[in-house]
Short mmCIF file of C-alpha atoms and ligand atoms in Angstrom, two decimals:
data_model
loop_
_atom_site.label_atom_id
_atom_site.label_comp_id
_atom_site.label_asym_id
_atom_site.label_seq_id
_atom_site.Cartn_x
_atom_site.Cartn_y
_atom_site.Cartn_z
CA UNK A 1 102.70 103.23 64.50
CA UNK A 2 100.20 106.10 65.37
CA UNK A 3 100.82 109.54 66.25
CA UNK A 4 102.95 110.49 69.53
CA UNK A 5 100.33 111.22 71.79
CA UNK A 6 102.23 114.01 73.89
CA UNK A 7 101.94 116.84 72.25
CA UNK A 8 98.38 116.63 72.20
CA UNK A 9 98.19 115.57 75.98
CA UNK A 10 100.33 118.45 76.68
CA UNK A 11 98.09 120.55 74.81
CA UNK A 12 95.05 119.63 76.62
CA UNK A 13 96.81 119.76 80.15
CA UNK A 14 97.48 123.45 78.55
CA UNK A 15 93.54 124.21 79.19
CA UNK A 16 92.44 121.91 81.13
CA UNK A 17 94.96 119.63 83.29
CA UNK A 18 94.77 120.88 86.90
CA UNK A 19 97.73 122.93 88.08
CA UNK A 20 96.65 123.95 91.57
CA UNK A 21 96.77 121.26 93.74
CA UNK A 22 98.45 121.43 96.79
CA UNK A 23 101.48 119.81 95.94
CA UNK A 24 101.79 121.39 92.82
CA UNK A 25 102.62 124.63 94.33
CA UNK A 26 106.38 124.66 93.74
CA UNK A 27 107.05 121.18 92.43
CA UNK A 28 109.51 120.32 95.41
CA UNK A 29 110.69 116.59 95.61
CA UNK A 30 109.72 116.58 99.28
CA UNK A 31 105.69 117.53 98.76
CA UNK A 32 105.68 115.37 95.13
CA UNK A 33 106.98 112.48 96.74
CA UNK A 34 104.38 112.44 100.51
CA UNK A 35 101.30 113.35 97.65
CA UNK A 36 102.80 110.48 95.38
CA UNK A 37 102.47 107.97 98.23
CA UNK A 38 99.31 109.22 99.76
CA UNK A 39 97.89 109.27 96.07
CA UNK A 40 98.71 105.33 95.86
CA UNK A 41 94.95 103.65 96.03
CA UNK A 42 93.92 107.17 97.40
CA UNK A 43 91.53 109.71 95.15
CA UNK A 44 93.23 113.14 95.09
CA UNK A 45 89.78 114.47 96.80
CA UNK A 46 90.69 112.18 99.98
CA UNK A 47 94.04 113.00 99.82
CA UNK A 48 94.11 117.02 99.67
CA UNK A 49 93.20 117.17 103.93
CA UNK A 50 95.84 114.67 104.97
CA UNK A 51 98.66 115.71 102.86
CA UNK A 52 97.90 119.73 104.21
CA UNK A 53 97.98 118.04 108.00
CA UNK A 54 101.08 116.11 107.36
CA UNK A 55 103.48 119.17 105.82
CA UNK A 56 101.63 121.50 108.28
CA UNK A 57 103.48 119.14 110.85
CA UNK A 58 106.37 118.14 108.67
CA UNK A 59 107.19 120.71 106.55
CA UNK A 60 110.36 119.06 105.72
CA UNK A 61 112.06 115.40 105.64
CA UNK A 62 114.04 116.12 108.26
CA UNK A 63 110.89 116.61 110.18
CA UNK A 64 109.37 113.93 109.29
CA UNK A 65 112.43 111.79 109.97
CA UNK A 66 112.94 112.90 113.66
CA UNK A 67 109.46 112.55 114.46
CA UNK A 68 107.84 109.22 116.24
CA UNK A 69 106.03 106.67 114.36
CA UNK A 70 103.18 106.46 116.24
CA UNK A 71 102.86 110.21 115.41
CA UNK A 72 103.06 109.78 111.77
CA UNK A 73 100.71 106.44 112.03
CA UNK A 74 98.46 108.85 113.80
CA UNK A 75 98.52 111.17 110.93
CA UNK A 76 97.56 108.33 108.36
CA UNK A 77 94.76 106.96 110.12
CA UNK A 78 91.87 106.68 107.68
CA UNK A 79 94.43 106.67 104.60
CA UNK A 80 94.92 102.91 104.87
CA UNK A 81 97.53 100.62 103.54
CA UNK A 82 100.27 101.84 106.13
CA UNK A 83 102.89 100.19 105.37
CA UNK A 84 102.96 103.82 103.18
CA UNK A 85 103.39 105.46 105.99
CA UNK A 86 106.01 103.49 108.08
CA UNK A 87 108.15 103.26 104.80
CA UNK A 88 107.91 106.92 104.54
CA UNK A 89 109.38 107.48 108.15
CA UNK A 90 111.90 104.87 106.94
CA UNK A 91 112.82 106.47 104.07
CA UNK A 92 112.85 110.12 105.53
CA UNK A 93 116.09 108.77 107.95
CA UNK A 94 117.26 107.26 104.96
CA UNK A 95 117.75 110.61 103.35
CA UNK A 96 118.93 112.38 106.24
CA UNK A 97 121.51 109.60 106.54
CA UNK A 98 122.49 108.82 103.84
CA UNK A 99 121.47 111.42 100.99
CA UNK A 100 122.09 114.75 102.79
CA UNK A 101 119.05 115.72 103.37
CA UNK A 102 117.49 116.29 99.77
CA UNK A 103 116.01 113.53 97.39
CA UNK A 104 117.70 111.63 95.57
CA UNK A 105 116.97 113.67 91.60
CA UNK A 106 117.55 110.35 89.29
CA UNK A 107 114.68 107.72 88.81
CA UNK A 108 117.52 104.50 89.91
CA UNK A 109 118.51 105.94 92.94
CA UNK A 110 115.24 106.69 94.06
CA UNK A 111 113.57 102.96 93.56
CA UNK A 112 116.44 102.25 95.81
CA UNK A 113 115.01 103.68 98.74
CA UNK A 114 112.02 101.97 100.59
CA UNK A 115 108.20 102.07 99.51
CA UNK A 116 109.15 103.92 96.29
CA UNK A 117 108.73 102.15 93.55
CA UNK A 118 109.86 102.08 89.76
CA UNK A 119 106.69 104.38 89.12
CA UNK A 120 106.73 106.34 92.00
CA UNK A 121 110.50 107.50 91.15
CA UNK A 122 109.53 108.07 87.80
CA UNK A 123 107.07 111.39 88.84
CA UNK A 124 109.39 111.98 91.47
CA UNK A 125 112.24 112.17 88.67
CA UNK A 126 110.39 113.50 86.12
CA UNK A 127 108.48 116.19 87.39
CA UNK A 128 110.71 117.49 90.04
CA UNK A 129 113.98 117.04 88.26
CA UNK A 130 112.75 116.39 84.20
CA UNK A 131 114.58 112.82 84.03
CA UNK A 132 112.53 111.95 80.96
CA UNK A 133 111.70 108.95 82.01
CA UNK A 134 108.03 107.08 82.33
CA UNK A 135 105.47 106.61 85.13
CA UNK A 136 102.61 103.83 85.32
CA UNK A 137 100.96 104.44 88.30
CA UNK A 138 96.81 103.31 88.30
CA UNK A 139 95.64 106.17 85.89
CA UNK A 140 98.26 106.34 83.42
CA UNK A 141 97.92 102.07 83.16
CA UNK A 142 93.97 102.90 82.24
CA UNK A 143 94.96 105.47 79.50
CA UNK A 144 98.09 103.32 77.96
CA UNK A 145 95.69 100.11 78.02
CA UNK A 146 92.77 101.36 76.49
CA UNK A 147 94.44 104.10 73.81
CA UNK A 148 96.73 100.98 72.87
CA UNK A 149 94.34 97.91 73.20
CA UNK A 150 96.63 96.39 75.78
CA UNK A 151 94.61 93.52 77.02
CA UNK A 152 95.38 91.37 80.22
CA UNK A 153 95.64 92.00 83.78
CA UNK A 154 98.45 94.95 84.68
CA UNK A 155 99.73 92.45 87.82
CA UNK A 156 100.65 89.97 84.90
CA UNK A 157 104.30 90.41 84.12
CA UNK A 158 103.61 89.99 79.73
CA UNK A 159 101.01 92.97 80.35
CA UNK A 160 102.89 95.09 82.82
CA UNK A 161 105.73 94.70 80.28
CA UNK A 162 103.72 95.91 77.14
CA UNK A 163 102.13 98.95 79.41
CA UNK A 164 105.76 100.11 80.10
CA UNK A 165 107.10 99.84 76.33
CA UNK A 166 104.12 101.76 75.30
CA UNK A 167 104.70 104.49 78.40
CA UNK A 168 108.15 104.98 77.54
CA UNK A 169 107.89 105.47 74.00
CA UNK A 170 105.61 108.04 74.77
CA UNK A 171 107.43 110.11 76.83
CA UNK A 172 108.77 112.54 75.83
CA UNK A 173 112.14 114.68 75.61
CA UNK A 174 111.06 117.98 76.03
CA UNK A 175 108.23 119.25 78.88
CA UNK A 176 108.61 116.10 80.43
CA UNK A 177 107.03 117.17 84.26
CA UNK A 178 103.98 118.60 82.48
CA UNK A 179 103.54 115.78 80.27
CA UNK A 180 103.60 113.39 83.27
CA UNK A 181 101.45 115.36 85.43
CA UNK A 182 98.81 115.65 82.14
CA UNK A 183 98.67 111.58 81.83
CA UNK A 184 97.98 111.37 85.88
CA UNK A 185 95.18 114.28 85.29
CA UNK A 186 93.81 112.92 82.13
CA UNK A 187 93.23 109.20 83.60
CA UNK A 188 91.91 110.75 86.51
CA UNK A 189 89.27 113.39 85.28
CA UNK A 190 88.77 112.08 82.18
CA UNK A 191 89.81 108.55 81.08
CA UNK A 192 87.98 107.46 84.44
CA UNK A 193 87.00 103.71 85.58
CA UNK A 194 83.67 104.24 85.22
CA UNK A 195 81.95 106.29 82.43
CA UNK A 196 85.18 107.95 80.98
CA UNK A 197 84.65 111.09 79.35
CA UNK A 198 86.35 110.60 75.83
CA UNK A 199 84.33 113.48 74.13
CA UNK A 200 86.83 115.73 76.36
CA UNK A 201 89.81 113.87 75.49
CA UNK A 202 92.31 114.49 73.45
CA UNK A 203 93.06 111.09 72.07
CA UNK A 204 89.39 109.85 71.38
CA UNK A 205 90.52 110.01 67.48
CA UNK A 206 93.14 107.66 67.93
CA UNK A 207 92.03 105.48 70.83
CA UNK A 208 91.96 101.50 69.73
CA UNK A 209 89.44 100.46 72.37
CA UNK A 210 87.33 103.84 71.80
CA UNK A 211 87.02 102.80 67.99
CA UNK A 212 86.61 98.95 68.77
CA UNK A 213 84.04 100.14 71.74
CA UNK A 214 85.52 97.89 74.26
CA UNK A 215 86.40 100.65 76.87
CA UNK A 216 85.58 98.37 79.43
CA UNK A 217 88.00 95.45 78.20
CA UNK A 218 90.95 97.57 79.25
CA UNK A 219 92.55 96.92 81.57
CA UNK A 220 91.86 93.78 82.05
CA UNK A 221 90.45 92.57 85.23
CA UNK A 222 92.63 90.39 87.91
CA UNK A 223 91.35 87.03 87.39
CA UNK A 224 89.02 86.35 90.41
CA UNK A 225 89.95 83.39 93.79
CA UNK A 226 87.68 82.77 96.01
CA UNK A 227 89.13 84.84 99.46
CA UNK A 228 89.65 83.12 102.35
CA UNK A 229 87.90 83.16 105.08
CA UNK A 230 88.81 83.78 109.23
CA UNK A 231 87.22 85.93 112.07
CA UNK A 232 87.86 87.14 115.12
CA UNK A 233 86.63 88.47 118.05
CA UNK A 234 87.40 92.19 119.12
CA UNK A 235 87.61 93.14 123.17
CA UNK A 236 86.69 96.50 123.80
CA UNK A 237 87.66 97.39 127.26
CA UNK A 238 85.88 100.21 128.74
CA UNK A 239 86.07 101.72 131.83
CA UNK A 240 83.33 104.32 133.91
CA UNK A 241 84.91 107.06 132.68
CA UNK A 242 84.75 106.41 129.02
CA UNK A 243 88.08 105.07 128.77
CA UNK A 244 89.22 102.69 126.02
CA UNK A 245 91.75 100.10 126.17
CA UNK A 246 93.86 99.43 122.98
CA UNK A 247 96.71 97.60 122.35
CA UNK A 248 99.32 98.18 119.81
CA UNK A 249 100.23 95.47 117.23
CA UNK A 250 103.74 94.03 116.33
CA UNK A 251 106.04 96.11 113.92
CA UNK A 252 105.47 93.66 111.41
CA UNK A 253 102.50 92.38 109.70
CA UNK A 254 98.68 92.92 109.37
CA UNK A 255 98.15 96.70 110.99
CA UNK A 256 101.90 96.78 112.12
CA UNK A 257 102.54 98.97 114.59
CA UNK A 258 99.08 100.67 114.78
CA UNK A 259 96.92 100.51 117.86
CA UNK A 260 93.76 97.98 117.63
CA UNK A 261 91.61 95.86 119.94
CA UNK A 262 93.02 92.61 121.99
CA UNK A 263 91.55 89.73 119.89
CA UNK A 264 90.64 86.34 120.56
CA UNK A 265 88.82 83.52 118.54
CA UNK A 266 85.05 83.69 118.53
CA UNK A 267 85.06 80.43 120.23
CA UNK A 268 87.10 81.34 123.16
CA UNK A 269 85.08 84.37 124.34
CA UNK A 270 83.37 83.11 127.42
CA UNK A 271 86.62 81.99 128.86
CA UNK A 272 88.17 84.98 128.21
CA UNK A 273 85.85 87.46 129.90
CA UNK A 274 87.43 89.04 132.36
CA UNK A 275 85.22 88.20 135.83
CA UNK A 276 84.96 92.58 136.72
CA UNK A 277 82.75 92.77 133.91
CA UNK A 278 79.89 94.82 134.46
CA UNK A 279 78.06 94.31 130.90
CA UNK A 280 79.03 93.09 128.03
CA UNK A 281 77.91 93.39 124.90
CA UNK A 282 77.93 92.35 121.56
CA UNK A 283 78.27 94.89 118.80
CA UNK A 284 77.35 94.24 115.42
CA UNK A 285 79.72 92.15 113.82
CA UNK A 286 81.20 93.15 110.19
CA UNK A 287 83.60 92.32 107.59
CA UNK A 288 86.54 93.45 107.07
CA UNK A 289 88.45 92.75 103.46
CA UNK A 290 92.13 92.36 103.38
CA UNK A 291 93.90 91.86 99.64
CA UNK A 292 94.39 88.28 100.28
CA UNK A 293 91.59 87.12 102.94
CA UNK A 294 88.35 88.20 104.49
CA UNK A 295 88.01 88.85 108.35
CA UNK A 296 84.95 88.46 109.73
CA UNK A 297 85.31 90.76 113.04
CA UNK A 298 82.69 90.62 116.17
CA UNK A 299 83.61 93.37 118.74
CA UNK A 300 82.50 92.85 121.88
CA UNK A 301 82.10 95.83 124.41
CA UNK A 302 82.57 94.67 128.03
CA UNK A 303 82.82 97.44 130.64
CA UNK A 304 84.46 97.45 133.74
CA UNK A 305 84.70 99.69 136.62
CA UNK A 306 88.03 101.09 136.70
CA UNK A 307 91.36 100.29 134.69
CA UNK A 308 92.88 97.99 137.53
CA UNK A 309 89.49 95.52 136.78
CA UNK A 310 91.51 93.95 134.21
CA UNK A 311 95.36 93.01 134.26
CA UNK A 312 97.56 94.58 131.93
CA UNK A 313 98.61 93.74 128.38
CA UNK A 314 101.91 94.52 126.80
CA UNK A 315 101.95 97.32 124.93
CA UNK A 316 98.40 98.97 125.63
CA UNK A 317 97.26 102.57 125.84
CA UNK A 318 93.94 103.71 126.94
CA UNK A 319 92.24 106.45 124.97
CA UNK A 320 90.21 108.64 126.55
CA UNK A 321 86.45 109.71 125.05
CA UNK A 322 86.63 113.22 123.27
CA UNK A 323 90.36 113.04 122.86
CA UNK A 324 92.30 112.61 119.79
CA UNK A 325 94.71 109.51 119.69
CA UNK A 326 97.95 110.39 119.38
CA UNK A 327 98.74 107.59 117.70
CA UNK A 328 97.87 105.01 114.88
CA UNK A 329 94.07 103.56 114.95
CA UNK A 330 93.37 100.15 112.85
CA UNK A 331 90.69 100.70 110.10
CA UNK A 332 88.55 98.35 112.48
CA UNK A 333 89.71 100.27 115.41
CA UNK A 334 88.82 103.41 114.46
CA UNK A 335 85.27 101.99 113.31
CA UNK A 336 84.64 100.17 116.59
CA UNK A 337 85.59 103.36 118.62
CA UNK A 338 82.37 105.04 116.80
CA UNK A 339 80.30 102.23 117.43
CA UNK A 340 81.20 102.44 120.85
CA UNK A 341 80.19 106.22 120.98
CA UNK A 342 76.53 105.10 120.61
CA UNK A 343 76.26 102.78 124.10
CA UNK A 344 76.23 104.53 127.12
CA UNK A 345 78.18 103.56 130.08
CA UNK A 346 76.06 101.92 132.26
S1 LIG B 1 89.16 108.08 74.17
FE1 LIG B 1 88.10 107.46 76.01
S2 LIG B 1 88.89 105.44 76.50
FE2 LIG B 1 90.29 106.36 75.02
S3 LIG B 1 91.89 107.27 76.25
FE3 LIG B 1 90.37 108.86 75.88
S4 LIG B 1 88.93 108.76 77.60
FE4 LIG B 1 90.15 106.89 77.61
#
């Protein structure tokens, strides 16, 4: 059995671990937990703008739990995965419901409440409350796999299970919100995907795939399938005065509850062209990847002369050119509404 590897962690995070982000400020279980969400699949460099635009506008949970989805949809847009965001609404009633306002402090209670997960309660419990218990969110897996020579793929249930032994024995007792905070900043400055820095870190001398130099065995990669295939066409509606016509989506599922284009198979465009069309056109077409498929989107712009050209849809709102949405915009949305920019009306 090697050497604990806190007390040198904690050393380094001493010097060099970052202590000034935004959300380390006052360590309050409100910012630690919107910052732990955002920072799922989300570089801290991304992150920094939206989480200062979210507490600027809900500073606390009971904010954020009286506010309107769309609203907080509209404040994610360009984070992705939001299915975040609608289970931190969710959640935020939750508390105000059900926990009296404040977080929940211990790591069990917290994975009880939607979109937090064992991980997530972990730096919630750790560092706002020091519960010494361990965290394995994307940075800390890198660190624990490659210091201990884990192989396999983290979404494998063997692996996953080795990666938390080795995290919890780790943790430690004592300074148990810096150490966690340390192993986030260390697998994110310098145990890094690519090109990790180990002649700045402070377990080089002990690190299994450092000595072995197979760095770039661990972790191990998700065994690659073939992703399916579908596409779609995208309707942009436009009007003479620049204004768009969007739609939102169901509560549930792909985009739920954001606002996107009306959608139709490729094949079934020219039937489905509404007869006020003035032009239409077809925009680039481009790919869009989901975890488990591939959509192959082709917007087409058609304008019209006024909104009453084309009968209504359930559901739609029309955003007007040089305005903000208020609400939720689809990745593909949000791209197409650029796009758009670039046409004139005719
Ligand atoms: S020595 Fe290199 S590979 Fe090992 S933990 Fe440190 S940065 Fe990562």
């Amino acid at each position: 059995m090697s050497k604990p590897i806190a007390p040198r962690v904690l050393d380094w995070f001493d010097t060099f671990g970052r202590k000034d982000l935004p959300w380390q400020k006052q360590l309050l279980p409100y910012p630690v937990w919107i910052s732990e969400i955002m920072l799922q699949q989300t570089q801290v460099s991304t992150v920094i703008p939206y989480f200062e635009r979210f507490m600027l506008r809900f500073p606390e949970v009971a904010d954020l739990a009286s506010a309107h989805l769309d609203e907080v949809l509209a404040l994610w847009t360009g984070l992705g995965y939001y299915a975040r965001a609608r289970n931190l609404h969710k959640t935020a009633r939750m508390i105000t419901q059900d926990w009296g306002g404040a977080l929940p402090s211990r790591q069990a209670d917290l994975m009880t409440l939607p979109g937090i997960g064992r991980s997530t309660a972990g730096a919630i419990a750790a560092i706002c409350y020091g519960e010494a218990v361990a965290i394995l969110d994307g940075n800390v897996k890198r660190v624990i796999a490659r210091h201990f020579a884990i192989s396999g793929w983290p979404g494998q249930s063997k692996t996953a299970q080795a990666l938390w032994a080795h995290a919890e024995a780790q943790t430690p007792s004592a300074r148990v919100a810096d150490y966690t905070q340390a192993m986030m900043d260390l697998g994110a400055t310098v145990c890094t995907t690519k090109r990790p820095r180990c002649f700045a870190c402070p377990l080089e001398t002990s690190c299994l795939a450092k000595k072995g130099n197979r760095i770039d065995e661990y972790p191990g990669k998700k065994p690659k399938r073939a992703k399916p295939k579908k596409s779609t066409a995208m309707l942009i509606i436009r009007t003479g005065r620049g204004d768009i016509r969007l739609v939102q989506r169901p509560a549930e599922g792909i985009w739920g509850g954001l606002y996107s284009f009306p959608e139709c198979g490729v094949e079934d465009l020219e039937t489905l062209l509404p007869s006020t069309a003035i032009t239409q056109i077809h925009l680039p077409a481009f790919k869009h990847q989901f975890t488990h498929f591939e959509l192959s989107i082709q917007p087409v712009l058609i304008d019209i002369q006024r909104r009453r050209d084309v009968s209504r849809v359930p559901n739609e709102a029309w955003l007007k050119p040089d305005q903000p949405p208020t609400f939720g915009l689809s990745r593909p949305a949000e791209r197409i509404i650029k796009a758009v920019a670039q046409y004139p009306l005719p």
